[in-house]
Short mmCIF file of C-alpha atoms in Angstrom, two decimals:
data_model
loop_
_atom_site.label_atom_id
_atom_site.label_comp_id
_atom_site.label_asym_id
_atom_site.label_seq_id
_atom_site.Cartn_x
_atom_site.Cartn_y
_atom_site.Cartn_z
CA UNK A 106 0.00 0.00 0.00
CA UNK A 107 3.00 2.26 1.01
CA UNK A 108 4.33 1.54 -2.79
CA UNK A 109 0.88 2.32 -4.22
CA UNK A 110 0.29 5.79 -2.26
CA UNK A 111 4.21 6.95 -3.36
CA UNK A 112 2.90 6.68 -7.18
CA UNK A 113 -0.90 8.12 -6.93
CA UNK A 114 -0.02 10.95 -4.83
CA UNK A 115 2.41 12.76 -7.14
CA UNK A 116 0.03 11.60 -9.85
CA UNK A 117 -3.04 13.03 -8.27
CA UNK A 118 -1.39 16.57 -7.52
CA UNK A 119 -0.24 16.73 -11.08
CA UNK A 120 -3.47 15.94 -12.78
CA UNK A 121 -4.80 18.35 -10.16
CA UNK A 122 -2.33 21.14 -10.84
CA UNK A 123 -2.86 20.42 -15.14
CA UNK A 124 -6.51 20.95 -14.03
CA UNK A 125 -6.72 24.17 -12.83
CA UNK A 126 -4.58 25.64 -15.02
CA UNK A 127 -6.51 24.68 -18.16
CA UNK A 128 -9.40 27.07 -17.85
CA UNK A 129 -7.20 29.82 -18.12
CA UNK A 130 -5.31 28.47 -20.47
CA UNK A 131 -8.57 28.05 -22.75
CA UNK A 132 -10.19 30.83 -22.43
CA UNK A 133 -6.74 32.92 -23.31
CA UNK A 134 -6.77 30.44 -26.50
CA UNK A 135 -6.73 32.52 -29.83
CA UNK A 136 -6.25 36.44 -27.70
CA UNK A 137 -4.04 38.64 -28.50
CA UNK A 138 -3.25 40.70 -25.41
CA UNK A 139 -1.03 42.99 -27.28
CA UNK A 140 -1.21 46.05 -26.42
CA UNK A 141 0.53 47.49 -29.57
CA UNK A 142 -2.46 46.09 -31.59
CA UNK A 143 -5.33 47.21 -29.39
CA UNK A 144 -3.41 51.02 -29.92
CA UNK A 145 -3.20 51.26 -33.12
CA UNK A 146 -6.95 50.06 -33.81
CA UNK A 147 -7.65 52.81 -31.48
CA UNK A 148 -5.54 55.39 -33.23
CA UNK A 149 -6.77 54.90 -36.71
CA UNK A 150 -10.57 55.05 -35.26
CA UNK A 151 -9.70 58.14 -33.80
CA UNK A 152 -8.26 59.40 -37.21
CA UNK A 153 -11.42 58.07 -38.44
CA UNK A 154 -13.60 60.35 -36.76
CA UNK A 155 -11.30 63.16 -37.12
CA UNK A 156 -11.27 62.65 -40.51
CA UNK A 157 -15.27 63.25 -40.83
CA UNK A 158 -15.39 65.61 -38.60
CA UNK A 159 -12.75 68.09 -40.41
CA UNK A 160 -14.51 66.76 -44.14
CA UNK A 161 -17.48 68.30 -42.02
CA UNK A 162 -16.25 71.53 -40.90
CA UNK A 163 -14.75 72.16 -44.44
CA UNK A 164 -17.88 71.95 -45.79
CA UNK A 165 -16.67 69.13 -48.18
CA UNK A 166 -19.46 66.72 -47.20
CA UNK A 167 -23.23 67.71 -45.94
CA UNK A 168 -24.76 67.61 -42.80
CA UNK A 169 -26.03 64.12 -43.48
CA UNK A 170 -23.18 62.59 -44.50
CA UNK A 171 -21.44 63.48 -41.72
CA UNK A 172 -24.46 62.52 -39.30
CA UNK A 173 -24.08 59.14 -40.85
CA UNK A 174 -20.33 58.56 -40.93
CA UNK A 175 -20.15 59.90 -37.42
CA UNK A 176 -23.10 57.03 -36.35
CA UNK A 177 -21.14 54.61 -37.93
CA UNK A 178 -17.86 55.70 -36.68
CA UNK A 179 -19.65 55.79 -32.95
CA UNK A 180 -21.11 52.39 -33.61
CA UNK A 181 -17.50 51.45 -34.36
CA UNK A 182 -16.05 52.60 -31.05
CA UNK A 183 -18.38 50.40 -29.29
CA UNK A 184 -17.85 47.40 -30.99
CA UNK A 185 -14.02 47.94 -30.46
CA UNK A 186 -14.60 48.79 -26.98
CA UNK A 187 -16.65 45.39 -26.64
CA UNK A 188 -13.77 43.61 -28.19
CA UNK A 189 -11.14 45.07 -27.20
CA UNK A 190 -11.79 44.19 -22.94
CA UNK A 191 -9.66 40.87 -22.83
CA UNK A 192 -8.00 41.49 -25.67
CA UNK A 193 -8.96 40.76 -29.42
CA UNK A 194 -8.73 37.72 -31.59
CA UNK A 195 -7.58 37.46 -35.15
CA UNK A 196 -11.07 37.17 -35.77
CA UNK A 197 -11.84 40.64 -34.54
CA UNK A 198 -9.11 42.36 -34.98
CA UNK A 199 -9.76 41.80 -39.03
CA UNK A 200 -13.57 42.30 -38.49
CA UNK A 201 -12.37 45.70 -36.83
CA UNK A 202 -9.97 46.46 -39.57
CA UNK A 203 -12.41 46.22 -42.36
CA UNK A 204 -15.50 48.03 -41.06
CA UNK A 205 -12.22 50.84 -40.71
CA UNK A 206 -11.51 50.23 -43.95
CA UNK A 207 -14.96 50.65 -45.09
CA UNK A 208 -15.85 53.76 -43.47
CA UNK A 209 -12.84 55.38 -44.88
CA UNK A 210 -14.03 54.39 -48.16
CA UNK A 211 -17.58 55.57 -47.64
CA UNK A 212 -15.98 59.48 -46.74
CA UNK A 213 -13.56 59.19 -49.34
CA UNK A 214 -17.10 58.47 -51.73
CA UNK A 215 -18.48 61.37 -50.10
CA UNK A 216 -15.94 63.62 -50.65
CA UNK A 217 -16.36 63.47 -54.63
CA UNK A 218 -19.58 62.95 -54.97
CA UNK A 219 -20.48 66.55 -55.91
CA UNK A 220 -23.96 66.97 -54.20
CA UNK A 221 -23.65 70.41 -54.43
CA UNK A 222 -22.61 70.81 -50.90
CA UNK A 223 -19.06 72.46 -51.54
CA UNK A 224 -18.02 76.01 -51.46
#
């Protein structure tokens, strides 16, 4: 018996030990905690809305325009803000990038769309 309890013992505290350390370990699976990353999303959605509201005060898109590229851009914060609390995947760090993306496109449209908004 003396044999048996110097071999389950070590064995038990292991598998114990390897236990609690996989939950963590799981739920960490696939996050990027990097800050770097998390920054620069940050940045270019604050150049983002800078960006729209300087188009705005320049007249070089209307009212509306900006309304709606400033809901999206808002809408955008607090989807990053929602990601961004543990840190964000692959996953949403390319979901983040292209709604970016898109947005920039959608002012850069706006821009030169000559509604007869410009001075």
């Amino acid at each position: 018996m003396r044999k048996l309890n110097t071999f389950i013992a070590p064995a038990l505290v292991a598998a114990m030990a390897l236990g609690a350390a996989t939950p963590s370990m799981a739920r960490d699976w696939n996050r990027h905690d990097d800050r770097g990353q998390v920054n620069q999303v940050r940045n270019q959605i604050d150049q983002l809305q800078n960006a729209v509201n300087r188009s705005d005060n320049r007249d070089r898109i209307s009212e509306r325009e900006a309304r709606g590229l400033r809901n999206d851009v808002r809408s955008l914060q607090i989807q990053f803000r929602d990601f961004s609390r543990d840190g964000l995947s692959n996953w949403e760090y390319r979901k983040l990038e292209n709604r970016i993306e898109n947005i920039r496109s959608r002012l850069h449209g706006e821009r030169r769309d000559r509604n007869d908004h410009r001075m």
